[in-house]
Coordinates of C-alpha atoms and ligand atoms in Angstrom, one line a residue:
Chain A
X1 CA 129.6 106.2 119.4
X2 CA 129.8 107.7 115.8
X3 CA 130.6 106.0 113.0
X4 CA 133.9 105.4 111.4
X5 CA 135.1 107.3 108.1
X6 CA 133.6 106.5 104.9
X7 CA 133.7 107.0 101.6
X8 CA 129.7 107.4 100.9
X9 CA 128.2 106.2 96.8
X10 CA 124.9 106.8 95.9
X11 CA 124.6 105.6 92.4
X12 CA 121.5 105.9 90.5
X13 CA 121.6 102.8 88.1
X14 CA 122.2 99.1 88.4
X15 CA 125.2 99.2 86.6
X16 CA 126.9 101.7 88.1
X17 CA 126.4 100.1 91.1
X18 CA 128.3 96.9 90.3
X19 CA 130.9 98.9 88.7
X20 CA 131.6 100.4 92.1
X21 CA 131.6 97.2 93.8
X22 CA 133.6 95.6 91.3
X23 CA 136.2 98.8 91.2
X24 CA 136.3 99.0 95.2
X25 CA 135.6 94.7 95.4
X26 CA 137.2 94.0 99.1
X27 CA 137.1 97.6 100.4
X28 CA 133.6 98.2 99.7
X29 CA 130.0 97.4 101.7
X30 CA 126.7 97.8 100.4
X31 CA 124.0 99.4 102.7
X32 CA 120.1 98.9 102.0
X33 CA 118.0 100.5 105.2
X34 CA 121.4 99.8 107.0
X35 CA 120.0 98.7 110.2
X36 CA 122.1 96.0 110.2
X37 CA 125.1 97.5 108.9
X38 CA 125.2 100.8 110.3
X39 CA 125.3 99.4 113.3
X40 CA 128.1 97.6 112.4
X41 CA 130.1 99.8 111.1
X42 CA 129.1 102.2 114.9
X43 CA 130.7 98.2 117.0
X44 CA 133.7 98.6 114.9
X45 CA 132.3 95.0 113.0
X46 CA 133.6 96.1 109.7
X47 CA 135.7 99.9 108.6
X48 CA 134.7 99.6 104.9
X49 CA 136.1 102.3 103.1
X50 CA 133.4 102.5 100.8
X51 CA 129.5 102.4 101.6
X52 CA 128.0 102.4 98.9
X53 CA 123.7 102.9 99.2
X54 CA 121.1 101.6 97.3
X55 CA 118.7 103.7 97.6
X56 CA 118.9 106.1 94.7
X57 CA 118.1 102.6 92.3
X58 CA 115.0 103.0 90.8
X59 CA 112.4 100.7 90.5
X60 CA 114.2 97.8 93.3
X61 CA 111.1 98.5 95.5
X62 CA 108.2 96.8 94.0
X63 CA 106.5 94.5 95.3
X64 CA 103.8 92.8 92.2
X65 CA 102.4 89.5 91.5
X66 CA 101.6 87.2 88.5
X67 CA 100.0 83.9 88.6
X68 CA 102.8 83.3 85.8
X69 CA 106.4 84.7 87.3
X70 CA 104.9 84.4 91.2
X71 CA 105.0 87.1 93.9
X72 CA 108.4 89.3 93.0
X73 CA 109.4 91.6 96.4
X74 CA 112.7 93.9 95.0
X75 CA 115.5 94.1 97.4
X76 CA 113.8 97.6 98.5
X77 CA 110.7 96.4 99.8
X78 CA 110.6 98.0 103.9
X79 CA 110.0 95.5 106.3
X80 CA 106.9 98.0 106.7
X81 CA 105.6 97.4 103.3
X82 CA 105.9 93.9 102.9
X83 CA 104.2 93.7 106.7
X84 CA 101.1 96.1 104.8
X85 CA 100.9 95.0 101.2
X86 CA 97.2 93.7 99.8
X87 CA 99.4 91.9 97.6
X88 CA 101.5 90.2 99.9
X89 CA 98.9 89.8 102.3
X90 CA 96.7 88.1 100.0
X91 CA 99.5 86.1 98.0
X92 CA 101.7 85.3 100.9
X93 CA 100.7 86.1 103.9
X94 CA 103.1 84.5 106.0
X95 CA 106.0 86.4 105.0
X96 CA 104.1 89.3 106.3
X97 CA 103.5 87.7 109.1
X98 CA 107.1 87.0 108.9
X99 CA 108.4 90.8 108.6
X100 CA 105.8 91.5 111.4
X101 CA 107.5 89.6 113.4
X102 CA 111.5 91.2 112.9
X103 CA 112.4 94.4 114.9
X104 CA 110.4 97.0 115.2
X105 CA 108.3 99.8 114.4
X106 CA 110.9 102.1 113.0
X107 CA 113.3 99.2 112.6
X108 CA 110.7 98.0 110.5
X109 CA 110.6 101.8 108.5
X110 CA 114.1 101.5 107.2
X111 CA 114.7 97.9 107.2
X112 CA 114.2 95.8 104.0
X113 CA 113.8 92.1 103.8
X114 CA 115.9 91.7 101.1
X115 CA 118.4 92.9 103.7
X116 CA 117.2 90.8 106.6
X117 CA 118.5 88.0 103.7
X118 CA 121.5 88.5 102.7
X119 CA 122.7 89.5 106.5
X120 CA 122.2 85.4 106.6
X121 CA 121.5 85.7 110.1
X122 CA 120.5 81.9 111.2
X123 CA 118.4 83.4 112.9
X124 CA 116.9 86.1 110.8
X125 CA 112.9 86.7 110.3
X126 CA 112.1 86.1 107.0
X127 CA 114.5 83.4 106.2
X128 CA 112.2 80.5 107.3
X129 CA 109.5 81.3 105.4
X130 CA 111.2 82.2 102.2
X131 CA 112.8 78.5 102.4
X132 CA 110.0 76.7 102.8
X133 CA 107.9 79.0 99.5
X134 CA 110.8 77.8 97.5
X135 CA 111.8 81.5 97.1
X136 CA 114.9 82.6 94.2
X137 CA 116.8 85.5 94.5
X138 CA 118.0 87.2 91.8
X139 CA 121.0 88.5 91.9
X140 CA 122.5 90.8 89.4
X141 CA 125.8 92.0 88.3
X142 CA 125.4 94.9 86.0
X143 CA 125.1 93.0 82.7
X144 CA 124.0 89.6 83.9
X145 CA 121.9 88.1 85.8
X146 CA 121.1 85.0 87.8
X147 CA 118.5 82.9 90.0
X148 CA 119.5 81.5 92.8
X149 CA 117.5 79.1 95.1
X150 CA 117.4 79.9 97.9
X151 CA 118.1 76.5 99.4
X152 CA 122.2 77.7 98.1
X153 CA 122.1 81.1 99.0
X154 CA 123.1 80.9 102.9
X155 CA 126.9 79.3 103.2
X156 CA 127.3 80.5 107.2
X157 CA 126.7 82.5 109.7
X158 CA 126.9 86.1 107.6
X159 CA 127.7 84.9 104.3
X160 CA 126.2 84.3 101.1
X161 CA 126.3 83.0 97.9
X162 CA 126.2 86.7 96.4
X163 CA 129.9 87.1 94.5
X164 CA 131.7 90.9 94.8
X165 CA 130.4 92.1 92.2
X166 CA 126.5 91.1 92.4
X167 CA 123.6 93.1 93.7
X168 CA 120.3 91.2 94.8
X169 CA 117.9 92.5 93.0
X170 CA 114.9 90.9 93.6
X171 CA 112.9 88.0 95.9
X172 CA 110.9 85.7 93.5
X173 CA 108.0 83.8 95.4
X174 CA 106.6 80.4 93.3
X175 CA 102.6 81.1 93.7
X176 CA 101.4 78.9 95.8
X177 CA 99.6 75.4 94.5
X178 CA 96.5 74.5 95.1
X179 CA 95.9 72.7 98.9
X180 CA 99.0 74.4 100.0
X181 CA 99.2 75.9 103.7
X182 CA 102.1 78.1 105.2
X183 CA 103.4 78.7 108.6
X184 CA 106.1 81.0 110.5
X185 CA 106.3 80.4 114.3
X186 CA 108.9 81.5 115.9
X187 CA 110.0 81.8 119.7
X188 CA 112.0 84.2 121.2
X189 CA 113.2 85.2 125.5
X190 CA 111.5 88.3 124.8
X191 CA 107.5 88.1 123.6
X192 CA 108.2 91.2 121.3
X193 CA 111.1 92.6 119.5
X194 CA 114.1 90.4 120.1
X195 CA 116.0 88.2 117.8
X196 CA 114.3 84.6 117.8
X197 CA 115.6 81.0 119.6
X198 CA 113.7 79.4 116.6
X199 CA 112.9 80.2 114.3
X200 CA 110.3 77.5 111.7
X201 CA 109.2 77.7 108.5
X202 CA 106.5 75.3 106.8
X203 CA 104.6 75.1 102.9
X204 CA 102.6 71.8 102.8
X205 CA 100.5 70.1 100.2
X206 CA 98.0 67.8 100.3
X207 CA 96.8 65.6 97.9
X208 CA 92.7 64.9 97.2
X209 CA 92.6 62.4 100.4
X210 CA 94.1 64.9 102.4
X211 CA 97.7 63.1 102.6
X212 CA 100.8 64.8 102.2
X213 CA 101.8 64.8 99.0
X214 CA 104.9 67.7 99.5
X215 CA 106.1 69.5 102.4
X216 CA 108.9 71.5 102.8
X217 CA 110.9 72.8 106.2
X218 CA 113.0 75.5 107.8
X219 CA 114.7 76.1 110.6
X220 CA 116.0 78.9 111.8
X221 CA 118.4 79.4 114.3
X222 CA 119.3 76.1 115.2
X223 CA 122.7 75.4 112.5
X224 CA 125.2 78.3 111.0
X225 CA 122.3 78.8 108.5
X226 CA 118.9 77.6 108.6
X227 CA 118.7 73.9 107.7
X228 CA 115.8 72.5 106.1
X229 CA 114.4 69.0 108.9
X230 CA 114.7 66.8 106.0
X231 CA 114.0 63.4 108.1
X232 CA 110.3 65.0 109.0
X233 CA 110.0 66.0 105.4
X234 CA 110.8 62.3 104.0
X235 CA 108.4 61.1 107.1
X236 CA 105.8 63.2 106.4
X237 CA 105.7 62.4 102.5
X238 CA 102.3 60.6 101.7
X239 CA 101.6 60.1 105.4
X240 CA 97.9 61.2 106.3
X241 CA 97.8 64.6 108.4
X242 CA 97.0 64.0 111.8
X243 CA 97.9 64.9 115.0
X244 CA 100.6 61.5 115.7
X245 CA 102.1 61.8 112.1
X246 CA 102.8 65.8 112.7
X247 CA 104.0 65.1 116.2
X248 CA 106.6 62.8 114.7
X249 CA 107.5 64.8 112.1
X250 CA 108.6 67.5 115.4
X251 CA 110.6 65.1 116.9
X252 CA 112.6 64.6 113.2
X253 CA 112.9 67.6 112.6
X254 CA 114.8 68.0 116.6
X255 CA 117.1 65.5 115.6
X256 CA 118.3 67.1 112.6
X257 CA 118.4 70.6 114.2
X258 CA 122.3 71.1 116.1
X259 CA 122.0 74.7 118.1
X260 CA 123.9 75.9 120.3
X261 CA 123.4 77.1 123.5
X262 CA 124.2 81.0 124.0
X263 CA 122.4 84.0 125.6
X264 CA 119.1 83.7 124.1
X265 CA 118.8 80.0 125.0
X266 CA 120.6 76.3 125.6
X267 CA 120.8 74.0 123.1
X268 CA 118.4 71.6 125.2
X269 CA 115.4 74.2 125.0
X270 CA 116.0 75.0 121.2
X271 CA 115.4 71.1 120.4
X272 CA 112.4 70.3 122.7
X273 CA 111.3 73.8 120.8
X274 CA 112.1 73.3 117.1
X275 CA 109.9 70.3 118.0
X276 CA 106.7 71.9 119.2
X277 CA 107.3 75.0 116.7
X278 CA 107.7 72.4 114.0
X279 CA 104.6 70.7 115.2
X280 CA 102.8 73.8 115.1
X281 CA 104.1 75.0 111.7
X282 CA 103.1 72.0 110.1
X283 CA 99.0 71.9 112.1
X284 CA 98.4 75.2 111.0
X285 CA 99.7 74.9 107.4
X286 CA 98.3 71.7 107.2
X287 CA 94.8 72.9 108.3
X288 CA 95.5 76.2 105.8
X289 CA 96.0 73.6 102.8
X290 CA 92.7 71.9 103.2
X291 CA 90.2 74.7 102.0
X292 CA 93.1 76.1 100.2
Chain B
X1 CA 137.8 113.9 103.9
X2 CA 135.2 116.1 102.1
X3 CA 132.3 117.6 103.5
X4 CA 129.3 118.0 101.5
X5 CA 127.2 120.5 100.9
X6 CA 123.2 119.7 101.2
X7 CA 120.4 120.5 102.2
X8 CA 117.7 119.3 104.9
X9 CA 114.0 120.2 105.3
X10 CA 113.6 120.1 109.0
X11 CA 110.3 120.6 110.3
X12 CA 109.6 122.5 107.5
X13 CA 112.6 124.6 107.9
X14 CA 115.2 123.7 105.6
X15 CA 119.1 124.0 106.9
X16 CA 122.2 124.3 104.5
X17 CA 125.1 122.7 106.4
X18 CA 128.3 121.1 105.1
X19 CA 128.2 117.5 107.0
X20 CA 130.8 114.3 107.1
X21 CA 129.0 111.4 105.0
X22 CA 129.4 109.3 108.2
X23 CA 127.6 111.2 110.1
X24 CA 123.9 110.1 111.6
X25 CA 121.2 112.1 111.1
X26 CA 121.1 111.8 115.2
X27 CA 124.6 113.8 115.2
X28 CA 123.9 116.7 112.7
X29 CA 120.3 117.3 114.3
X30 CA 121.8 117.5 117.7
X31 CA 125.3 118.7 117.2
X32 CA 125.3 120.8 114.2
X33 CA 121.9 122.4 114.4
X34 CA 121.2 122.1 118.5
X35 CA 117.8 120.5 118.0
X36 CA 118.4 118.5 121.4
X37 CA 115.0 117.7 121.3
X38 CA 115.8 114.3 119.8
X39 CA 117.7 112.4 122.3
X40 CA 120.2 110.1 121.8
X41 CA 120.2 106.5 124.0
X42 CA 121.8 102.8 122.6
X43 CA 123.0 104.8 119.2
X44 CA 122.1 101.4 117.7
X45 CA 117.9 101.3 117.1
X46 CA 117.2 99.1 120.1
X47 CA 115.8 101.9 123.0
X48 CA 113.6 104.3 120.6
X49 CA 115.4 107.5 122.4
X50 CA 115.9 109.2 118.7
X51 CA 113.1 108.5 117.6
X52 CA 111.8 111.6 114.4
X53 CA 110.0 110.7 111.5
X54 CA 111.3 110.8 107.5
X55 CA 108.5 111.3 104.9
X56 CA 105.9 110.6 107.7
X57 CA 107.5 107.2 108.7
X58 CA 109.0 106.8 112.1
X59 CA 112.9 106.0 112.2
X60 CA 115.9 105.8 113.8
X61 CA 117.5 109.1 113.7
X62 CA 120.7 107.3 115.3
X63 CA 120.5 104.8 111.9
X64 CA 120.2 107.3 109.2
X65 CA 122.9 108.1 107.5
X66 CA 122.2 112.9 107.0
X67 CA 123.2 112.9 103.6
X68 CA 120.6 109.7 103.1
X69 CA 118.0 112.5 103.4
X70 CA 118.9 115.4 101.5
X71 CA 115.2 116.1 99.8
X72 CA 113.3 114.4 102.8
X73 CA 110.7 116.0 104.8
X74 CA 112.8 115.6 108.2
X75 CA 110.4 115.8 111.9
X76 CA 111.5 116.1 115.0
X77 CA 110.2 116.8 118.0
X78 CA 110.5 120.4 117.3
X79 CA 107.8 120.5 114.9
X80 CA 104.8 119.0 116.6
X81 CA 104.8 122.4 118.6
X82 CA 106.5 124.7 117.1
X83 CA 104.9 128.0 118.5
X84 CA 105.9 125.8 122.1
X85 CA 109.6 126.0 120.7
X86 CA 109.9 129.3 119.9
X87 CA 108.3 130.9 123.1
X88 CA 109.5 129.7 126.0
X89 CA 106.3 130.8 128.7
X90 CA 104.8 127.8 128.5
X91 CA 101.0 129.5 129.2
X92 CA 100.3 130.7 125.7
X93 CA 101.5 127.8 123.4
X94 CA 99.8 125.3 122.4
X95 CA 100.8 121.8 122.7
X96 CA 100.0 118.7 120.5
X97 CA 97.6 116.8 121.5
X98 CA 99.8 113.5 121.9
X99 CA 102.2 116.7 123.6
X100 CA 99.3 117.4 126.2
X101 CA 97.8 113.6 127.0
X102 CA 101.5 112.7 128.2
X103 CA 102.0 115.8 130.2
X104 CA 98.3 115.5 131.9
X105 CA 98.6 111.8 132.1
X106 CA 101.8 111.9 134.5
X107 CA 103.2 109.9 131.2
X108 CA 106.5 111.3 132.3
X109 CA 109.5 111.3 134.5
X110 CA 113.0 112.1 134.0
X111 CA 111.8 112.9 129.9
X112 CA 114.1 111.2 128.2
X113 CA 111.7 109.1 126.4
X114 CA 109.3 111.4 125.7
X115 CA 110.1 112.9 122.5
X116 CA 111.2 109.7 121.1
X117 CA 108.1 107.9 122.8
X118 CA 105.4 110.7 121.1
X119 CA 106.8 110.8 117.7
X120 CA 106.1 106.8 118.0
X121 CA 103.3 107.7 118.7
X122 CA 102.2 110.1 116.3
X123 CA 103.5 107.3 113.7
X124 CA 100.8 104.8 115.6
X125 CA 97.8 108.2 115.5
X126 CA 98.1 108.8 111.9
X127 CA 97.6 105.2 111.2
X128 CA 95.5 103.4 113.4
X129 CA 93.0 106.7 114.9
X130 CA 91.4 104.2 117.5
X131 CA 94.5 101.4 118.8
X132 CA 93.3 98.8 121.2
X133 CA 96.0 98.5 123.9
X134 CA 97.3 96.0 122.3
X135 CA 97.9 97.9 119.0
X136 CA 99.3 101.0 121.4
X137 CA 101.6 98.7 122.9
X138 CA 103.2 96.9 119.6
X139 CA 103.5 100.4 118.2
X140 CA 105.9 101.4 121.3
X141 CA 107.8 98.2 120.8
X142 CA 110.6 100.1 119.5
X143 CA 110.8 102.4 122.7
X144 CA 112.4 102.1 125.9
X145 CA 110.7 104.2 129.3
X146 CA 113.3 103.6 131.8
X147 CA 111.6 105.1 134.9
X148 CA 107.1 105.9 134.1
X149 CA 106.3 102.3 133.7
X150 CA 104.7 102.4 130.4
X151 CA 100.9 102.1 131.8
X152 CA 100.8 105.0 132.1
X153 CA 101.9 105.7 128.2
X154 CA 99.9 104.0 127.3
X155 CA 96.8 105.6 128.9
X156 CA 98.0 108.8 127.6
X157 CA 98.0 107.5 123.8
X158 CA 94.7 106.2 124.4
X159 CA 93.7 109.4 125.8
X160 CA 95.5 111.4 122.8
X161 CA 93.5 108.7 120.6
X162 CA 90.0 109.9 121.5
X163 CA 90.8 113.7 121.3
X164 CA 92.4 113.6 118.0
Ligands
LIG1 C1 117.2 97.2 117.6 C2 117.2 96.5 115.7 C3 116.3 95.0 116.0 C4 116.5 93.8 115.0 N1 115.6 93.3 115.6 C5 115.2 92.1 114.1 C6 114.9 90.9 114.4 O1 113.9 91.0 115.5 N2 114.6 90.2 113.4 C7 115.7 90.3 112.6 O2 115.5 88.8 111.5 N3 115.9 91.2 112.0 C8 116.3 92.4 113.5 N4 117.5 93.2 113.1 C9 118.4 93.1 112.4 C10 117.9 93.9 110.2 O3 117.4 94.8 110.6 C11 117.3 93.4 109.6 O4 118.2 92.1 109.4 C12 116.6 93.9 108.3 O5 115.9 93.4 107.5 C13 118.1 94.3 107.8 O6 117.6 95.1 106.6 P1 118.7 96.0 106.1 O7 117.5 97.1 104.9 O8 118.0 97.6 107.2 O9 120.3 96.1 105.7 P2 121.0 96.9 105.8 O10 122.0 96.7 107.3 O11 121.2 97.2 104.3 O12 122.2 95.2 105.4 C14 122.3 94.2 106.3 C15 123.3 93.2 105.5 O13 122.5 92.1 103.6 C16 123.4 93.6 103.1 N5 122.7 93.5 101.5 C17 121.7 94.6 102.0 N6 120.8 94.0 100.7 C18 121.4 94.1 99.9 C19 121.8 93.8 98.3 N7 120.4 93.9 98.3 N8 122.5 92.9 97.4 C20 123.5 92.6 98.2 N9 123.5 92.5 100.3 C21 122.8 93.4 100.3 C22 124.3 94.6 103.3 O14 125.5 95.1 102.8 C23 124.6 94.0 104.4 O15 125.7 92.8 104.3 C24 117.1 94.4 114.0 C25 118.0 95.0 114.2 C26 117.8 96.2 114.7 C27 118.8 97.5 115.2
LIG2 S1 119.7 106.4 120.0 FE1 118.7 105.3 118.2 S2 117.6 103.8 118.7 FE2 118.9 104.0 120.1
LIG3 S1 110.0 109.3 131.4 FE1 112.8 108.8 131.9 S2 112.9 106.9 130.9 FE2 111.0 107.3 130.2

């Protein structure tokens, strides 16, 4: 189906883009790669008067790392670029895994990681790992910039903490601490190219005795926003990493999940998969942590 | 609303055209420029029938706005064997090795998915010259075929990889 009519805007600076957002509030939509937005336009799920592309804004596609600033993924960095970036593969390989688990080759050549985050779908592939790794979303309103902790970014399906005049410019991921491991686990009805029925991101830090010193677990597709597995996290603190403690953490995570039944999976199956994938993610993350 | 005047570089040729900003590259290629080798299937990014290359990256032309690809290098299936397009006598024309393998290995039935399949294969082989079977299948993950079945397509790509 052809797209509904809109006026197309292609600002060449961040400040210009933010003033356009301000000027056309309520009537304007942002497009990065467009792999969500163009589909929504074509389905008439949105009918903005103005569509604003970010692609001409300079320097938004950069991926960089420094020990002080951590990893910085610019808003226009493509899923494909994150998937193969030597910096990401070195500093946060699970972010590359999550990018690779997203969509198809063509969609990864068009879509951005930031678009996946801002689209705020509860099942988004790139969100759980970013939550587990305690990422921060940098938002700009042209003259002002603020950092939104990812735990505060998601307000509901499709709703984020961005203000109407704000553009998300970068994802900041803090440097991974010593003896820390990360994992991303996903299950979907089809093995490839499918939206997750459940996805889990986990990051665990071990102490000298290989006991759990810190842990963050994020569960996708089991609530209106990505959920933290708070009970499991609390339980694991100070515990030794054994098959038993990891299995218990999985069980507790399933208790915190509030999935629905839909075409991809029913509620009971989702709960069971939260348990399995959480245990699996913690197992992989802790085995990586031992040697990191 | 006003059309925009843009120049698109497609398969090495410049086309000056007037387009509405909401037109997709797929619509412009097919309906305006009559480059109908690129197909339209789902229109929503799922099937890969519309795959073209922008600056050598495979993308879905059904999700690409034409006004956004001005100044970029666009390659469609017609660009893989330009002589074949100009010369309707199929005997004498030279196909791209991937096209040749698709023909020789019986990887084409109705042919609707084929242009997209071949553009995806080209992107795969440009980056992974000796792909494993798993890599071939992953490289085709964004392309659906309703008739050939994927095995012959996978064979064709493995065959092309050996030639290139
Ligand atoms: C065939 C197909 C398969 C898919 N498969 C998957 C999958 O397996 N897993 C998955 O998670 N997703 C999947 N998706 C969804 C989509 O591809 C991803 O969410 C992608 O990362 C979106 O990025 P984009 O740059 O294309 O976003 P866009 O469509 O450009 O934008 C998405 C949303 O975010 C907003 N936005 C984008 N960038 C910014 C910014 N910098 N600041 C503020 N707001 C912004 C837009 O306004 C829009 O609301 C699929 C899509 C298609 C078409
Ligand atoms: S027509 Fe573009 S992906 Fe199906
Ligand atoms: S050959 Fe008919 S769809 Fe693939």
